[in-house]
């Protein structure tokens, strides 16, 4: 069984400050990991993903995440927050179900608040 | 850029009524999914669909739920007799494959059961 834990339901930063959103996962197979962002009244948009290979992955809007197998973590960072980054962020792990097909398991989400 | 679309954006229904939520996945995608998000809770997997049949389903996806791809473009989720606890945001997603790769999500349908 797979699971995702996101520490902190809300994270507040000032514009220009470092953004760090934490994600820990468990998976019975080598994980595929994703960060999605949800702006108000919109669907889930992929920020970045890790499948295999380089453990530091870069995504859209200046975000990046590092896969650390030893820590079972996939934290999301951005060096300098913009007001437009205010949204809800979801970490997800893709595992293989009983039939061999994929299921996505999400964390509870972290609301990022950016103040001027 | 192609995107997943969902209709309606908001559906209000009475308890016990049937609802059908509609999705148009991205046209060259092969795998289709439904997820739901109850207010304040995490996004939960409901069902995946490939090659015109269900490939995986969660414990949530009981006999009250069904999915269908009635033509080459639509993908529907039917709830036969809605309960209050079915109130949630329902997201459709699709991907081209392999199945473990990123899924593209629609904007969701907010279902309110009164």
Short mmCIF file of C-alpha atoms in Angstrom, two decimals:
data_model
loop_
_atom_site.label_atom_id
_atom_site.label_comp_id
_atom_site.label_asym_id
_atom_site.label_seq_id
_atom_site.Cartn_x
_atom_site.Cartn_y
_atom_site.Cartn_z
CA UNK A 1 0.00 0.00 0.00
CA UNK A 2 1.15 3.50 -0.69
CA UNK A 3 0.64 6.69 1.25
CA UNK A 4 1.64 10.34 1.21
CA UNK A 5 2.07 12.67 4.15
CA UNK A 6 2.26 16.42 3.69
CA UNK A 7 3.41 18.27 6.78
CA UNK A 8 1.48 21.46 7.37
CA UNK A 9 -1.95 22.13 5.96
CA UNK A 10 -0.98 25.80 5.60
CA UNK A 11 2.37 27.43 4.94
CA UNK A 12 2.78 31.20 4.99
CA UNK A 13 5.72 33.02 3.42
CA UNK A 14 6.54 36.56 2.44
CA UNK A 15 6.99 37.49 -1.19
CA UNK A 16 10.62 36.82 -2.12
CA UNK A 17 11.14 34.24 0.63
CA UNK A 18 12.06 30.60 0.19
CA UNK A 19 9.17 28.20 -0.28
CA UNK A 20 9.49 24.72 1.24
CA UNK A 21 6.57 22.29 1.14
CA UNK A 22 7.21 18.92 2.68
CA UNK A 23 6.15 15.54 1.36
CA UNK A 24 6.96 12.06 2.63
CA UNK A 25 5.74 8.91 0.97
CA UNK A 26 5.61 5.18 1.36
CA UNK A 27 5.45 2.81 -1.57
CA UNK A 28 5.88 -0.91 -2.07
CA UNK A 29 7.58 -0.39 -5.44
CA UNK A 30 10.00 2.27 -6.69
CA UNK A 31 7.77 5.31 -6.67
CA UNK A 32 6.78 7.76 -9.32
CA UNK A 33 6.25 11.06 -7.51
CA UNK A 34 4.34 14.16 -8.52
CA UNK A 35 3.53 17.63 -7.31
CA UNK A 36 0.30 19.17 -8.51
CA UNK A 37 -0.96 22.69 -7.90
CA UNK A 38 -4.58 23.76 -7.68
CA UNK A 39 -5.56 27.39 -8.11
CA UNK A 40 -9.01 28.45 -6.89
CA UNK A 41 -11.84 27.01 -8.97
CA UNK A 42 -9.44 25.20 -11.25
CA UNK A 43 -8.30 21.62 -11.76
CA UNK A 44 -5.01 20.04 -10.74
CA UNK A 45 -2.03 21.15 -12.79
CA UNK A 46 1.21 19.19 -12.84
CA UNK A 47 4.18 21.12 -11.44
CA UNK A 48 6.83 18.44 -11.75
CA UNK A 49 7.43 14.72 -11.57
CA UNK A 50 10.07 12.18 -10.66
CA UNK A 51 10.06 8.81 -12.38
CA UNK A 52 13.64 7.57 -12.67
CA UNK A 53 17.08 9.09 -13.15
CA UNK A 54 18.14 12.45 -11.79
CA UNK A 55 16.83 12.94 -8.28
CA UNK A 56 16.58 16.71 -8.53
CA UNK A 57 13.74 17.60 -10.84
CA UNK A 58 12.75 21.01 -12.10
CA UNK A 59 9.23 22.01 -12.91
CA UNK A 60 7.22 24.95 -14.06
CA UNK A 61 7.18 28.39 -12.43
CA UNK A 62 10.63 27.97 -10.86
CA UNK A 63 9.73 25.05 -8.60
CA UNK A 64 11.95 22.07 -8.03
CA UNK A 65 11.90 18.94 -5.87
CA UNK A 66 14.46 16.42 -4.76
CA UNK A 67 13.77 12.71 -4.43
CA UNK A 68 15.55 11.31 -1.38
CA UNK A 69 15.06 7.58 -1.17
CA UNK A 70 16.77 7.22 2.21
CA UNK A 71 14.39 9.78 3.72
CA UNK A 72 11.37 8.73 1.63
CA UNK A 73 10.88 12.40 0.88
CA UNK A 74 10.06 14.56 -2.11
CA UNK A 75 10.01 18.13 -0.79
CA UNK A 76 9.03 21.00 -3.07
CA UNK A 77 11.06 24.21 -3.07
CA UNK A 78 11.20 27.57 -4.79
CA UNK A 79 13.95 30.09 -4.00
CA UNK A 80 11.73 33.17 -4.14
CA UNK A 81 7.97 33.21 -3.70
CA UNK A 82 5.68 35.29 -5.88
CA UNK A 83 2.18 36.39 -5.01
CA UNK A 84 0.95 34.28 -7.93
CA UNK A 85 2.25 31.13 -6.19
CA UNK A 86 -0.57 31.29 -3.66
CA UNK A 87 -2.50 28.05 -4.24
CA UNK A 88 -2.96 24.57 -2.85
CA UNK A 89 -0.19 22.06 -3.53
CA UNK A 90 -0.64 18.31 -3.61
CA UNK A 91 2.04 15.65 -3.48
CA UNK A 92 1.13 12.31 -5.05
CA UNK A 93 2.68 8.89 -5.54
CA UNK A 94 1.89 6.53 -8.38
CA UNK A 95 1.94 2.89 -7.51
CA UNK A 96 0.92 -0.22 -9.30
CA UNK A 97 -2.39 -1.68 -8.25
CA UNK A 98 -3.34 -5.33 -8.08
CA UNK A 99 -4.12 -5.45 -11.78
CA UNK A 100 -0.83 -3.84 -12.74
CA UNK A 101 -2.46 -0.54 -13.52
CA UNK A 102 -1.61 2.72 -11.87
CA UNK A 103 -3.36 4.49 -9.05
CA UNK A 104 -2.44 7.91 -7.75
CA UNK A 105 -2.43 8.44 -4.00
CA UNK A 106 -2.51 12.06 -2.87
CA UNK A 107 -1.50 13.84 0.27
CA UNK A 108 -3.97 16.12 2.03
CA UNK A 109 -2.56 19.18 0.38
CA UNK A 110 -0.76 22.28 1.63
CA UNK A 111 -2.21 25.73 1.14
CA UNK A 112 0.56 28.21 0.35
CA UNK A 113 -0.17 31.76 1.45
CA UNK A 114 2.09 34.54 0.16
CA UNK A 115 2.06 37.95 1.80
CA UNK A 116 3.45 41.16 0.31
CA UNK B 1 -3.03 22.96 -25.62
CA UNK B 2 -5.39 19.99 -25.22
CA UNK B 3 -7.14 19.72 -21.90
CA UNK B 4 -9.59 17.56 -20.03
CA UNK B 5 -13.03 19.11 -19.76
CA UNK B 6 -15.85 18.31 -17.34
CA UNK B 7 -19.53 19.16 -17.23
CA UNK B 8 -21.36 20.45 -15.34
CA UNK B 9 -19.11 22.55 -13.14
CA UNK B 10 -21.64 22.33 -10.33
CA UNK B 11 -24.50 19.88 -9.83
CA UNK B 12 -27.08 20.03 -7.09
CA UNK B 13 -29.30 17.00 -6.55
CA UNK B 14 -31.66 15.50 -4.03
CA UNK B 15 -30.67 12.45 -2.00
CA UNK B 16 -31.66 9.26 -3.80
CA UNK B 17 -31.47 10.77 -7.26
CA UNK B 18 -29.19 9.54 -10.02
CA UNK B 19 -26.48 11.82 -11.36
CA UNK B 20 -24.18 11.53 -14.33
CA UNK B 21 -20.96 13.47 -14.38
CA UNK B 22 -19.38 13.94 -17.77
CA UNK B 23 -15.79 14.21 -18.89
CA UNK B 24 -14.05 14.60 -22.21
CA UNK B 25 -10.48 13.30 -21.85
CA UNK B 26 -7.63 14.41 -24.07
CA UNK B 27 -8.20 12.83 -27.46
CA UNK B 28 -5.16 10.56 -27.82
CA UNK B 29 -5.18 9.37 -24.22
CA UNK B 30 -5.86 5.75 -23.40
CA UNK B 31 -6.26 5.63 -19.62
CA UNK B 32 -9.08 7.39 -17.78
CA UNK B 33 -9.68 8.03 -14.11
CA UNK B 34 -12.14 9.45 -11.63
CA UNK B 35 -11.11 10.93 -8.30
CA UNK B 36 -13.09 12.74 -5.65
CA UNK B 37 -12.27 15.29 -2.99
CA UNK B 38 -14.63 15.74 -0.07
CA UNK B 39 -14.37 19.25 1.32
CA UNK B 40 -11.33 19.57 3.54
CA UNK B 41 -10.06 16.07 2.76
CA UNK B 42 -7.55 14.59 0.39
CA UNK B 43 -8.10 13.71 -3.25
CA UNK B 44 -9.10 10.03 -3.40
CA UNK B 45 -8.88 7.58 -6.26
CA UNK B 46 -12.18 6.07 -7.35
CA UNK B 47 -11.64 4.12 -10.56
CA UNK B 48 -9.43 3.69 -13.59
CA UNK B 49 -10.60 2.62 -17.03
CA UNK B 50 -8.66 1.21 -19.95
CA UNK B 51 -9.61 -0.60 -23.12
CA UNK B 52 -13.31 -0.20 -22.34
CA UNK B 53 -13.21 -1.81 -18.95
CA UNK B 54 -12.45 -0.99 -15.35
CA UNK B 55 -8.80 -1.71 -14.57
CA UNK B 56 -8.72 -0.70 -10.90
CA UNK B 57 -11.27 0.53 -8.40
CA UNK B 58 -11.10 1.62 -4.80
CA UNK B 59 -13.25 0.56 -1.88
CA UNK B 60 -15.23 3.76 -2.34
CA UNK B 61 -16.35 2.66 -5.80
CA UNK B 62 -19.22 0.40 -4.75
CA UNK B 63 -22.27 -0.81 -6.66
CA UNK B 64 -23.77 2.66 -6.60
CA UNK B 65 -21.07 3.86 -8.98
CA UNK B 66 -20.52 2.99 -12.61
CA UNK B 67 -18.40 4.35 -15.43
CA UNK B 68 -18.88 4.28 -19.14
CA UNK B 69 -17.25 5.46 -22.31
CA UNK B 70 -20.35 5.68 -24.46
CA UNK B 71 -18.58 7.00 -27.54
CA UNK B 72 -15.06 7.88 -28.65
CA UNK B 73 -14.85 11.06 -26.64
CA UNK B 74 -16.94 11.04 -23.45
CA UNK B 75 -16.20 9.31 -20.17
CA UNK B 76 -18.98 9.34 -17.58
CA UNK B 77 -19.39 8.60 -13.90
CA UNK B 78 -22.86 7.63 -12.75
CA UNK B 79 -24.03 7.55 -9.17
CA UNK B 80 -27.30 5.61 -9.05
CA UNK B 81 -28.80 6.77 -5.79
CA UNK B 82 -26.93 9.66 -4.27
CA UNK B 83 -26.27 9.97 -0.57
CA UNK B 84 -25.40 13.05 1.44
CA UNK B 85 -21.85 11.76 1.80
CA UNK B 86 -21.40 11.74 -1.97
CA UNK B 87 -21.15 15.53 -1.85
CA UNK B 88 -17.65 16.27 -3.11
CA UNK B 89 -15.60 17.62 -5.97
CA UNK B 90 -15.20 14.95 -8.65
CA UNK B 91 -12.16 15.10 -10.90
CA UNK B 92 -11.69 13.30 -14.17
CA UNK B 93 -8.17 12.59 -15.39
CA UNK B 94 -6.52 10.91 -18.34
CA UNK B 95 -3.10 9.89 -19.57
CA UNK B 96 -1.61 8.49 -22.70
CA UNK B 97 0.47 5.85 -20.98
CA UNK B 98 2.38 4.22 -19.55
CA UNK B 99 -0.24 4.19 -16.82
CA UNK B 100 2.16 5.29 -14.08
CA UNK B 101 3.03 8.52 -15.85
CA UNK B 102 1.48 11.91 -15.20
CA UNK B 103 -2.26 12.28 -15.32
CA UNK B 104 -3.99 15.34 -16.74
CA UNK B 105 -6.89 16.56 -14.66
CA UNK B 106 -10.08 18.35 -15.52
CA UNK B 107 -11.41 21.33 -13.54
CA UNK B 108 -13.80 19.16 -11.56
CA UNK B 109 -17.54 18.95 -10.94
CA UNK B 110 -18.79 20.03 -7.57
CA UNK B 111 -21.63 17.70 -6.55
CA UNK B 112 -23.93 18.83 -3.77
CA UNK B 113 -26.45 16.32 -2.44
CA UNK B 114 -29.29 17.80 -0.40
#
